[in-house]
Coordinates of C-alpha atoms and ligand atoms in Angstrom, one line a residue:
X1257 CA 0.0 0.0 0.0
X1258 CA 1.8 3.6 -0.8
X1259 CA 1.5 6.2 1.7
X1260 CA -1.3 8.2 0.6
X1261 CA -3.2 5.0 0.7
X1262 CA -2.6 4.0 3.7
X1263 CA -3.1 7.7 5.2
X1264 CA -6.5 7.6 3.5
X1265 CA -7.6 4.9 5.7
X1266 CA -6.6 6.6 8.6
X1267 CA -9.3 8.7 10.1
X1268 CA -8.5 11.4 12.4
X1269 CA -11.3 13.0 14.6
X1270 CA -11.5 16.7 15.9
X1271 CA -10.6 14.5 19.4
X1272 CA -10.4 11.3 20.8
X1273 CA -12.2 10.5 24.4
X1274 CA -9.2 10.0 27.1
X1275 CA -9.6 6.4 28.7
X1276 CA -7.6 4.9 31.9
X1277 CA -6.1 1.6 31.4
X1278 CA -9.0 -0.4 31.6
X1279 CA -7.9 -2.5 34.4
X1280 CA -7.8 0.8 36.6
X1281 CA -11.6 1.3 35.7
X1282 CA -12.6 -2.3 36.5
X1283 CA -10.8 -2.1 39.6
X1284 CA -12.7 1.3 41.1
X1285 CA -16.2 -0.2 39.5
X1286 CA -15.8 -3.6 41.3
X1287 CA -17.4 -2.6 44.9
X1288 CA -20.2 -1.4 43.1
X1289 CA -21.2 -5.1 42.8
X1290 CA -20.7 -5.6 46.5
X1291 CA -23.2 -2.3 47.2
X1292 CA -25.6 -2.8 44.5
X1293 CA -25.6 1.5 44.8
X1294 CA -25.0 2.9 41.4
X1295 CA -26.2 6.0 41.7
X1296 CA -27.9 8.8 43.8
X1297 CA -25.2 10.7 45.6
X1298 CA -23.2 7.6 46.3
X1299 CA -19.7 6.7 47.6
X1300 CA -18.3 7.6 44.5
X1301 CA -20.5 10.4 43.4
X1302 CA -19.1 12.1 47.6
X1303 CA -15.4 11.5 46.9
X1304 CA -15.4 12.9 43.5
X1305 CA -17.2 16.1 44.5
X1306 CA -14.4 16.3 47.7
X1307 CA -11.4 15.3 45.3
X1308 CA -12.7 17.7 42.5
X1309 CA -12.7 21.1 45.3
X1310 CA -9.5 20.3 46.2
X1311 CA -7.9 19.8 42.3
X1312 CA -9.9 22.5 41.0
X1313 CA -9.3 24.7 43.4
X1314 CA -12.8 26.2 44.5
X1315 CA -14.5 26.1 47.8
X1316 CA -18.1 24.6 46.5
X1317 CA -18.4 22.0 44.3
X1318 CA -21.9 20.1 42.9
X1319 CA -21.5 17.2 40.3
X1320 CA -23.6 17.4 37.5
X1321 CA -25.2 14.7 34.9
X1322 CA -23.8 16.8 32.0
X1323 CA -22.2 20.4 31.6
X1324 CA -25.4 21.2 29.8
X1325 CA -27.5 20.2 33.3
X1326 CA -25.0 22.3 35.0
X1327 CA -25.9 25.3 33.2
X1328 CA -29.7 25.1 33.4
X1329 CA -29.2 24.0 37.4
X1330 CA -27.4 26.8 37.7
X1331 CA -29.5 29.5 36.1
X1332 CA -32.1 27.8 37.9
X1333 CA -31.0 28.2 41.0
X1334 CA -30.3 31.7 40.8
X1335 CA -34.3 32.5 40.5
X1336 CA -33.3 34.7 37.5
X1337 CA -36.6 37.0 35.7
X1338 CA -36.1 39.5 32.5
X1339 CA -33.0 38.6 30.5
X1340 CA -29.4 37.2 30.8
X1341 CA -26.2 38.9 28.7
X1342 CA -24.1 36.5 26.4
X1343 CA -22.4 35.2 23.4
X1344 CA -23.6 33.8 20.6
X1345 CA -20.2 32.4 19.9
X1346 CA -20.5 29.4 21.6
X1347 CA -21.6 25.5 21.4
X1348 CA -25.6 25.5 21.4
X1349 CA -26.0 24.4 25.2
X1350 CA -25.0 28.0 27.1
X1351 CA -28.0 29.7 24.9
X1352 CA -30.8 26.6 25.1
X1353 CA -29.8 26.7 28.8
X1354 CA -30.9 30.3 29.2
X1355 CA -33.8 30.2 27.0
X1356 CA -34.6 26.7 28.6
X1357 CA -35.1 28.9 32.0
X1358 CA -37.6 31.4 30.1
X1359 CA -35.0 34.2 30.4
X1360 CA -34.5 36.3 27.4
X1361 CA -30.8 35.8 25.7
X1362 CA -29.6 39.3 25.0
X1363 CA -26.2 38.5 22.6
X1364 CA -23.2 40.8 23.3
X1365 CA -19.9 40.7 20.4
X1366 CA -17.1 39.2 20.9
X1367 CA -13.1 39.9 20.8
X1368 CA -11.1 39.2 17.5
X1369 CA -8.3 38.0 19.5
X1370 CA -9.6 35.9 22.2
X1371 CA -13.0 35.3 21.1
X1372 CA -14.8 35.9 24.4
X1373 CA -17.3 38.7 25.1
X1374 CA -16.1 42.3 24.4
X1375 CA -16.7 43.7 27.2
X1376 CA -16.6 47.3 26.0
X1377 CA -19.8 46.4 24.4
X1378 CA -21.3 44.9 28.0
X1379 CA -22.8 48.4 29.5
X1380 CA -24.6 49.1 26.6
X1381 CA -27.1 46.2 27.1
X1382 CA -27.5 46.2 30.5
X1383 CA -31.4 46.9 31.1
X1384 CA -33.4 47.5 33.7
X1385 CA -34.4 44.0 32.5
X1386 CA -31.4 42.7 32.8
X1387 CA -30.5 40.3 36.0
X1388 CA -27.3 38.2 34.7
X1389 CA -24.3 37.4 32.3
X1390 CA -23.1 34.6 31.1
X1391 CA -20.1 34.8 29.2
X1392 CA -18.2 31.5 28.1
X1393 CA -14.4 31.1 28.5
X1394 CA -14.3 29.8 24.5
X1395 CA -11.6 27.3 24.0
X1396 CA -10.4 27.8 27.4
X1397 CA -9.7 31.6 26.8
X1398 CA -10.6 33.1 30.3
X1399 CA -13.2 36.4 29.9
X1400 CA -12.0 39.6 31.3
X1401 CA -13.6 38.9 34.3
X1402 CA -12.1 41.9 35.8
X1403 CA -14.4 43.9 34.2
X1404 CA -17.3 41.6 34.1
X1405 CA -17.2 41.4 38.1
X1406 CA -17.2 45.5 38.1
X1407 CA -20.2 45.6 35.9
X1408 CA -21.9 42.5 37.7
X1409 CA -21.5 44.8 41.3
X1410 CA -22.4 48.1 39.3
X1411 CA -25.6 47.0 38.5
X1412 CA -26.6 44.0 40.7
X1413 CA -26.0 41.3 38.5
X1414 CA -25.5 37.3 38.7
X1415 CA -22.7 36.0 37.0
X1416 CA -22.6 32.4 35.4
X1417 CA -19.4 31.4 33.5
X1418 CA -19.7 28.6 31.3
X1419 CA -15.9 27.2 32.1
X1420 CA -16.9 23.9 29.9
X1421 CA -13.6 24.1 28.1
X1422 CA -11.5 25.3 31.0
X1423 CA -11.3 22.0 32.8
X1424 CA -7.6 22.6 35.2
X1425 CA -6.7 25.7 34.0
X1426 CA -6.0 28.5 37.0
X1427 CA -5.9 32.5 36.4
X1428 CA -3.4 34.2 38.7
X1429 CA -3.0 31.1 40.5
X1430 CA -6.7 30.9 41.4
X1431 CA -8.7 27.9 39.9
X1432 CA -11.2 29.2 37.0
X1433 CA -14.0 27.9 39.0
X1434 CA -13.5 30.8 41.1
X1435 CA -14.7 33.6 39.7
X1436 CA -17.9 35.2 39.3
X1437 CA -21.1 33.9 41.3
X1438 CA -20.7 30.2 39.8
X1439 CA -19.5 28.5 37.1
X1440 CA -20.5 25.5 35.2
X1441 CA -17.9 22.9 34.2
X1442 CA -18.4 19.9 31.1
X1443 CA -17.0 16.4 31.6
X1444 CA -18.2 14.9 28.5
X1445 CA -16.3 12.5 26.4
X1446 CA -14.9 15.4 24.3
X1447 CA -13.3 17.4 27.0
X1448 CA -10.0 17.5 28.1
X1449 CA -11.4 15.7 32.0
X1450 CA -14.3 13.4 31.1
X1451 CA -16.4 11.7 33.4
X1452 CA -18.1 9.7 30.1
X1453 CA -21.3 12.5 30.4
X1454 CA -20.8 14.5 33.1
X1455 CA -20.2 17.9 34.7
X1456 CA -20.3 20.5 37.9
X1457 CA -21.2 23.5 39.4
X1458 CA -18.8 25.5 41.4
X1459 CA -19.9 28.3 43.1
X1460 CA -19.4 31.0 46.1
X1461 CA -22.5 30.7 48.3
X1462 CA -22.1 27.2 50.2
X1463 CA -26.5 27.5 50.5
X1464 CA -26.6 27.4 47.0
X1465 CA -25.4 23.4 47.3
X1466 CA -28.5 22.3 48.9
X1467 CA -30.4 24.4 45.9
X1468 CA -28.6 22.6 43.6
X1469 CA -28.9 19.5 45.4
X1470 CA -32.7 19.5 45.7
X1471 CA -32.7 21.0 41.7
X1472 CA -31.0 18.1 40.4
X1473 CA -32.6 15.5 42.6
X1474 CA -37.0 16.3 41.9
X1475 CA -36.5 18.9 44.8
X1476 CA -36.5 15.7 47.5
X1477 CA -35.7 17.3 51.2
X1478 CA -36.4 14.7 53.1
X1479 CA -38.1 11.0 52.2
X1480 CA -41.4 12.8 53.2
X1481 CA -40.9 16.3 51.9
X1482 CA -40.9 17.5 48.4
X1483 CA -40.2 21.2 49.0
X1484 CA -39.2 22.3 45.4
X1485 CA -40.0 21.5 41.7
X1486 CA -36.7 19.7 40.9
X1487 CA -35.4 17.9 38.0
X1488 CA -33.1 15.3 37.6
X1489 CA -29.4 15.9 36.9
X1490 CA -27.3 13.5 39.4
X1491 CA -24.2 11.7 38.4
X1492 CA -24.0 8.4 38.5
X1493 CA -21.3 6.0 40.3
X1494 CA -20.0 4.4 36.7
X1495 CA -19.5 8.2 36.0
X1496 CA -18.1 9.4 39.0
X1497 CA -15.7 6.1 39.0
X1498 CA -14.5 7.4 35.6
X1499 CA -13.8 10.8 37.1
X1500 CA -12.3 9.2 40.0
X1501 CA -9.7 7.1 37.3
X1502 CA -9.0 9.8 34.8
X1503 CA -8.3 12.9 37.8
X1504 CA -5.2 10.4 38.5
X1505 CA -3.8 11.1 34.5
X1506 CA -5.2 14.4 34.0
X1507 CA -2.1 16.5 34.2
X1508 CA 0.0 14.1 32.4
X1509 CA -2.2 14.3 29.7
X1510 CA -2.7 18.1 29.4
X1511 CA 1.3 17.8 29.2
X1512 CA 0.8 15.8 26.2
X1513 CA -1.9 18.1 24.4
X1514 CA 0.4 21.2 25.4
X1515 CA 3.2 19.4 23.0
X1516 CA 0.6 18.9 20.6
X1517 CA -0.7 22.3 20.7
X1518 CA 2.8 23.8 20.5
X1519 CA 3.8 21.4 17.6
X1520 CA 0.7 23.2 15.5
X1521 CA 2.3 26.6 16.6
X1522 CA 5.5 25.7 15.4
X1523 CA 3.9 24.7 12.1
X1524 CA 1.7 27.0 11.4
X1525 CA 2.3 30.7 13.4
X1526 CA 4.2 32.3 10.3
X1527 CA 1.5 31.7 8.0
X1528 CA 0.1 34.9 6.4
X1529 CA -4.0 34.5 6.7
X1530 CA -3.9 32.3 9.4
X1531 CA -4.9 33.2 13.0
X1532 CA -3.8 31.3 15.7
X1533 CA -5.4 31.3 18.8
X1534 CA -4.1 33.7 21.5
X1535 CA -1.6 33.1 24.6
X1536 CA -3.3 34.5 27.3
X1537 CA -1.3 36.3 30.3
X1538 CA -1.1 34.5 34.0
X1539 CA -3.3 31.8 32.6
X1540 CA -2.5 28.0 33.3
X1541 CA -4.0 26.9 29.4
X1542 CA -5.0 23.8 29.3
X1543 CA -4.9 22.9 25.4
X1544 CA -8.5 22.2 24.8
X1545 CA -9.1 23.1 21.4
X1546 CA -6.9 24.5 18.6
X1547 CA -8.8 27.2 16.8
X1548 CA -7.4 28.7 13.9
X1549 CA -9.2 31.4 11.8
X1550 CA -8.3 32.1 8.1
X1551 CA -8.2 35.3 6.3
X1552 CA -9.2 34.4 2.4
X1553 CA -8.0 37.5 1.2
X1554 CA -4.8 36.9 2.5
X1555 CA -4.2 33.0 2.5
X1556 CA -5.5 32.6 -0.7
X1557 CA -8.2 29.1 0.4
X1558 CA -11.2 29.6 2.5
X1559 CA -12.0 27.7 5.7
X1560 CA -14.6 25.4 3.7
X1561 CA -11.4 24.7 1.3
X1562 CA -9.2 23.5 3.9
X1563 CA -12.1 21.7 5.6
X1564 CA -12.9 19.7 2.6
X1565 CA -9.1 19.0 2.0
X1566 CA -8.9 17.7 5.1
X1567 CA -12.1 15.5 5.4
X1568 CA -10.7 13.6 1.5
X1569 CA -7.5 12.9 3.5
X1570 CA -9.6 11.4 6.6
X1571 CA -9.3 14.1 8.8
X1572 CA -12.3 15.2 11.0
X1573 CA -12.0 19.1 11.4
X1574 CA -15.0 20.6 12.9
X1575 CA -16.3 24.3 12.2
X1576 CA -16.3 25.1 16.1
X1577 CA -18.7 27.2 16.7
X1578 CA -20.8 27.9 13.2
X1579 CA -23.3 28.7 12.8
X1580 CA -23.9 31.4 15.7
X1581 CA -26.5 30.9 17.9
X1582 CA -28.1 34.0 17.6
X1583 CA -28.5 32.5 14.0
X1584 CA -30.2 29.0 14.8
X1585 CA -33.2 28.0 12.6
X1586 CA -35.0 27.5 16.1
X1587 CA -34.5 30.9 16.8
X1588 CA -35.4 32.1 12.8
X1589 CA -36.4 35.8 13.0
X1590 CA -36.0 36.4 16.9
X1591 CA -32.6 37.6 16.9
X1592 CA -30.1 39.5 14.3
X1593 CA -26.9 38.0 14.2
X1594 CA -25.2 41.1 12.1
X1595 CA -25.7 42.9 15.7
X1596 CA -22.6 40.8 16.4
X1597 CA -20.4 41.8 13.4
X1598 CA -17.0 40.0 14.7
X1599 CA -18.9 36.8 16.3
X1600 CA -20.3 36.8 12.7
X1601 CA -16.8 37.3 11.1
X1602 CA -15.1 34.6 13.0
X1603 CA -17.7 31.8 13.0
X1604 CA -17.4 32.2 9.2
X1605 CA -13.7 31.5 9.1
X1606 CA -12.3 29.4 12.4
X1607 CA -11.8 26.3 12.1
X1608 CA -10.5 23.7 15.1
X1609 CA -8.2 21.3 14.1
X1610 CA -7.8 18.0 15.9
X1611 CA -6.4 17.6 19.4
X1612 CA -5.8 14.9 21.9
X1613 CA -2.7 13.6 23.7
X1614 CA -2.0 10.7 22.2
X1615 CA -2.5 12.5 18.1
X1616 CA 0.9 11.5 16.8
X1617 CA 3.0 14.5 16.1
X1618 CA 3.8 13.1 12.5
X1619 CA -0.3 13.2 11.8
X1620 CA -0.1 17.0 13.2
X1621 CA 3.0 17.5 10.5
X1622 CA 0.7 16.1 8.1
X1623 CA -2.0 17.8 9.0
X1624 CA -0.3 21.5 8.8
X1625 CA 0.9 20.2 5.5
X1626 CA -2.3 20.1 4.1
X1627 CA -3.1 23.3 5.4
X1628 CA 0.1 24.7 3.8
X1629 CA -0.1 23.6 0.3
X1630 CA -3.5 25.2 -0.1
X1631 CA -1.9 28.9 0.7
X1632 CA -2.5 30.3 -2.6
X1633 CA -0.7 34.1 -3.9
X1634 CA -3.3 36.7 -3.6
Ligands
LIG139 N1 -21.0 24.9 26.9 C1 -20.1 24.8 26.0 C2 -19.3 26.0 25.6 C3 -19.8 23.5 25.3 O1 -18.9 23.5 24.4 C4 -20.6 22.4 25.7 C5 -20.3 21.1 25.1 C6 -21.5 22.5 26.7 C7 -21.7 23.8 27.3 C8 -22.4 21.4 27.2 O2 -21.7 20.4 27.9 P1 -22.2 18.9 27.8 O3 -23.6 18.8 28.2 O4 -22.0 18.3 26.5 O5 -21.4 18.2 28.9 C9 -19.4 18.0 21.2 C10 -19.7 17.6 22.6 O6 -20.8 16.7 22.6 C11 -20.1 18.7 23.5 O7 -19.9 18.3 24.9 C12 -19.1 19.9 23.3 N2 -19.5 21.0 24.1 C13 -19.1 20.3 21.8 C14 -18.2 21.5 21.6 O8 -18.6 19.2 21.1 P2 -20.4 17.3 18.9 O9 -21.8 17.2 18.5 O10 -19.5 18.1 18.1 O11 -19.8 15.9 19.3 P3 -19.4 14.6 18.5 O12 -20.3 13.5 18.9 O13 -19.5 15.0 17.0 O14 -17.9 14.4 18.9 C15 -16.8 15.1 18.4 C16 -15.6 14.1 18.3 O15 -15.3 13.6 19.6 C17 -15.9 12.9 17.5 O16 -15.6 13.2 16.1 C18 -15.0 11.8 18.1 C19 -14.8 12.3 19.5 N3 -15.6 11.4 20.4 C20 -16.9 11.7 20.6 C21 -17.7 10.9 21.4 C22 -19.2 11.2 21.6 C23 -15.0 10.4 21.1 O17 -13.8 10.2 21.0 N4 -15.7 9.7 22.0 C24 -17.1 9.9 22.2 O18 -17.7 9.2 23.0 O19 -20.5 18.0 20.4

């Protein structure tokens, strides 16, 4: 078989879900079939919570079914009325999760650079409608939440990060998890820390645990009281024992996806038309995603053009985050997305290439070589 053949048969996905050896996972499952207890707040479920605090650094901590649960929980137990300021630039969860609540999205632009909200834009829409934000740190690019906590105090507003890319990664030595009122992790498959489906909510009030609690389990107090309409969001022991096995390789593998990451860099940070995505100041990155946006008029080949190219060599790029959500068919004619020119712009042209710690640096070679011979004069 010649190279390109073989290559051909090769597929290569945006990521690859990170797995313990599986002898680690049968090992922590095994007491389950001593306890038959598999899920409500169990053993596992407790530990993980505790162990989670400690790596994450925050002070409250409530494990979630998904990182979409987490979100909705969360805006739910902030009693919210009137409407919530955030991006459209962003997976489809953090605006369904508002909208999901019966709050209003009201969609603020983003930054060129980073891609998170542009805060210069914030004041402008707050209302006397408005009772929360929630920005997202995008690929694991931390918001200026400087001036998001100013505004937030200014005007008496919640603040709800969604932090679902920002598993591990600490800003001026404090855990991401730390700022604003709460923030709302993912742990699914995809993520750089999975727990299979899973994810939390970390937050400053220690009340709002029992909220949460009695949110994501039918609003059960007590086996004879049922105080609060409640839901059902709880993560199971399988889940939680997957947490419990990958927490014990999760910063050996963020080692590997920085190499990874920087191994794009190398290849690709000279090329005219080609954005790569930022390095942000006293942040701990943890290597989620790698972004890069292309300018045709410069490069010479559109995003689409180096998507296709890719996908005929077996390589699964994904258009991370188009279309916009302020564009979704479910929302036709409610929203304008031109208000947010640059979310707009970027959705248009970014493309994330794949990334996981075991991607063989020769594939990310090959990979950026594809990219490469599409640059075109102009
Ligand atoms: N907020 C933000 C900003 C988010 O990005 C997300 C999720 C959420 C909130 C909500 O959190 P969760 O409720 O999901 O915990 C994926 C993920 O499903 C989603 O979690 C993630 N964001 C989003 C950005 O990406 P898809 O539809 O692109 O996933 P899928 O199934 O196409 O998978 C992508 C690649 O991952 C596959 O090509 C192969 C690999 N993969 C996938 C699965 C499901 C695996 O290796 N193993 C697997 O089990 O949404």
């Amino acid at each position: 078989m010649n190279d390109k053949k073989k290559n051909a048969t090769k597929k290569i996905l945006v990521t690859r879900a990170t797995l313990p050896p599986m002898e680690e996972y049968i090992e922590e499952i095994a007491s389950l079939w001593e306890s038959h207890h598999i899920t409500n707040m169990g053993k596992k479920h407790n530990l993980l919570e505790e162990k989670l605090k400690e790596y994450l650094r925050v002070d409250q901590l409530s494990l979630m079914v998904n990182g979409h649960m987490a979100l909705e929980m969360a805006l739910q137990a902030f009693n919210l009325r009137g409407e919530v300021i955030t991006t459209p630039f962003t997976f489809a969860s953090t605006t369904h999760a508002i909208v999901r609540n019966n709050l209003t999205p009201v969609f603020c632009d983003i930054n060129k650079d980073d891609f998170t909200l542009d805060v210069s834009q914030l004041e402008n829409l707050i209302t006397d409608r408005t009772s929360a934000i929630l920005p997202v740190h995008v690929y694991g690019n931390i918001c200026d939440v400087d001036e998001i906590d100013r505004l937030a105090k200014k005007y008496g507003l919640k603040v709800l990060y969604d932090a679902a890319h920002t598993f591990g990664e600490f800003y001026r030595d404090r855990g991401i998890g730390s700022f604003g009122d709460a923030s709302a992790f993912s742990f699914h498959a995809t993520k750089v820390y999975n727990t299979i489906e899973g994810g939390a909510v970390s937050f400053k009030v220690p009340e709002m645990y029992v909220d949460l609690y009695r949110l994501k389990n039918f609003g059960i107090r007590g086996p004879e009281n049922v105080d609060w309409v409640g839901g059902n969001a709880k993560m199971n022991e399988f889940q939680a024992a997957m947490g419990l096995c990958n927490l014990r390789h999760v910063e050996e593998h963020i080692a590997k996806r920085k190499i990874v990451s920087e191994r794009y860099r190398d290849n690709l940070e000279n090329i005219a038309g080609i954005q790569l995505n930022i390095v942000q100041k006293d942040l701990v990155p943890n290597y989620a995603y790698v972004p890069i946006v292309v300018d045709e008029s410069i490069f010479g080949s559109s995003r689409n053009e180096i998507f296709q190219a890719l996908a005929a060599e077996g390589i699964g790029a994904r258009k991370y985050f188009y279309p916009i959500t302020n564009s979704y068919n479910c929302f036709y004619n409610k929203y304008d997305s031109n208000a947010t020119p640059t979310a707009l712009y970027i959705s248009k042209r970014v493309l994330t290439l794949p990334i996981y710690g075991d991607l063989d640096l020769k594939e990310v070679d090959r990979i950026c070589r594809i990219i490469i011979q599409l640059k075109k004069a102009v």
